């Protein structure tokens, strides 16, 4: 199939950017979205032009590196699917596709579709850890975990830190990401010692990075490729309010 | 503790939610009180006096009404100040807009909270000047609650303005209730559906209850 792409091109962080139109021909429906961009980039390189910069690594939906806003939706039209796992069969011959980087004050554009997501690293550094003695791994059954908690913690642990939640949020909030980390650690016995300082520290880091506040609109959960539920944010709020209203 | 509440996005939302719930409890009481009009002139005028007699030995005549007014004013101010701070923060967090961005998830109610809130604030100001103070109601007489309402809603434009405002309040509350329960951390995975349905039922009941009064007057069922 043949497609028209409108791609955000921005040579560097400080340069002005703009949407540039490209025609891509002979796209196979079995290609992934990134492979389709690879084809375009090869053509650009042969023509002596600068290829489109985009982030990618695993290309199997687990690393969180890829991510672009496709026709206004982070990771494109397919629910619970990363850009690298999105296939061209979800588009039709003759479509015009607009591709933009994540838009957030806290995620400055480095080049074209690549943004700097180190703000997430700083939120993690503020509390996304547990303290445990090192040494050989303990026996797996030595600390019992209720099944419901294990399931909810696992669901939250599926977050790959891609940033689609921020890109989708009308407030530019990173609360779904922060809540996923708080929930993942705060539900397990190993995460209990820092449970209440963690949530306060991670929210403080979130706010310090300039992310917006959550208004429970739910755009984040709709865009999340890992299906982190909106309810996770409610759990963060619960822990946060408990941490600040009571002494722990 | 105060810093963690007033200084963080999560804390500000908790303030919005708490003050929103206070305003909501007031609205329920207000709506139920209005329904007295269907029991006749005597009933609603007596009710207004009774409200001022509650706790009279302690606070004096009308004392409780003033306590409620102070609580409501504080709540409205805190609600609007935090809403404004969060709205400004949100704008700074997304300085560059998307070239295309379809409406994906957020409900109409969620998307209109900010402008809806401004409309409600303007309405509340008008409403107080109309039926509490009486400046904007040429036939207003203190204590004549029944007559003041009837005279008011015989004008089609007054009935229309109240109808529009109450619908805006209903929409604001439809998202507000569900949002407040999340902001306060009450909502759990299982409660998610219940909360959404409850918010719709609740907002509808409130709108119908409030609108029954201007409609009944306008169509001559009362007065
Ligand atoms: C007077 C002007 C008002 C303004 C400017 C205003 C503005 C807002 C805004 C911006 C929100 C944020 C909702 C969100 O995005 O999640 C909100 C929430 C809310 N509002 Fe209002 N509002 C006003 C009046 C009222 C009134 C009169 C009531 C009560 C009947 C009310 C009840 C609520 C509730 C319960 C919430 C949910 C709080 C939360 O999400 O945590 N508001 N309001
Ligand atoms: S919560 Fe979902 S959208 Fe947000 S960073 Fe994690 S995986 Fe990506
Ligand atoms: S490239 Fe790893 S998730 Fe897409």
XYZ file of C-alpha atoms in Angstrom, chain B residues 126-127 129-132 136-140 145-160 162 214 217-218:
31
model
C -26.155 35.916 40.324
C -28.244 33.448 42.348
C -28.025 38.528 44.373
C -31.339 37.242 42.995
C -32.903 35.135 45.760
C -30.850 35.812 48.910
C -31.549 41.556 40.932
C -35.162 40.635 41.703
C -37.350 43.787 41.435
C -40.279 42.245 43.371
C -38.109 40.806 46.152
C -39.500 32.925 50.014
C -42.488 31.461 48.194
C -43.507 34.700 46.464
C -39.945 35.571 45.527
C -39.497 32.217 43.785
C -42.857 32.358 42.017
C -42.351 35.919 40.746
C -38.854 35.008 39.603
C -39.667 31.940 37.556
C -42.674 33.454 35.841
C -40.105 35.213 33.650
C -39.057 32.762 30.942
C -35.487 34.128 30.834
C -34.950 33.600 34.567
C -36.288 30.039 34.371
C -34.046 29.426 31.366
C -31.527 28.606 36.134
C -38.630 26.516 38.071
C -43.717 27.583 38.487
C -43.280 28.325 34.797
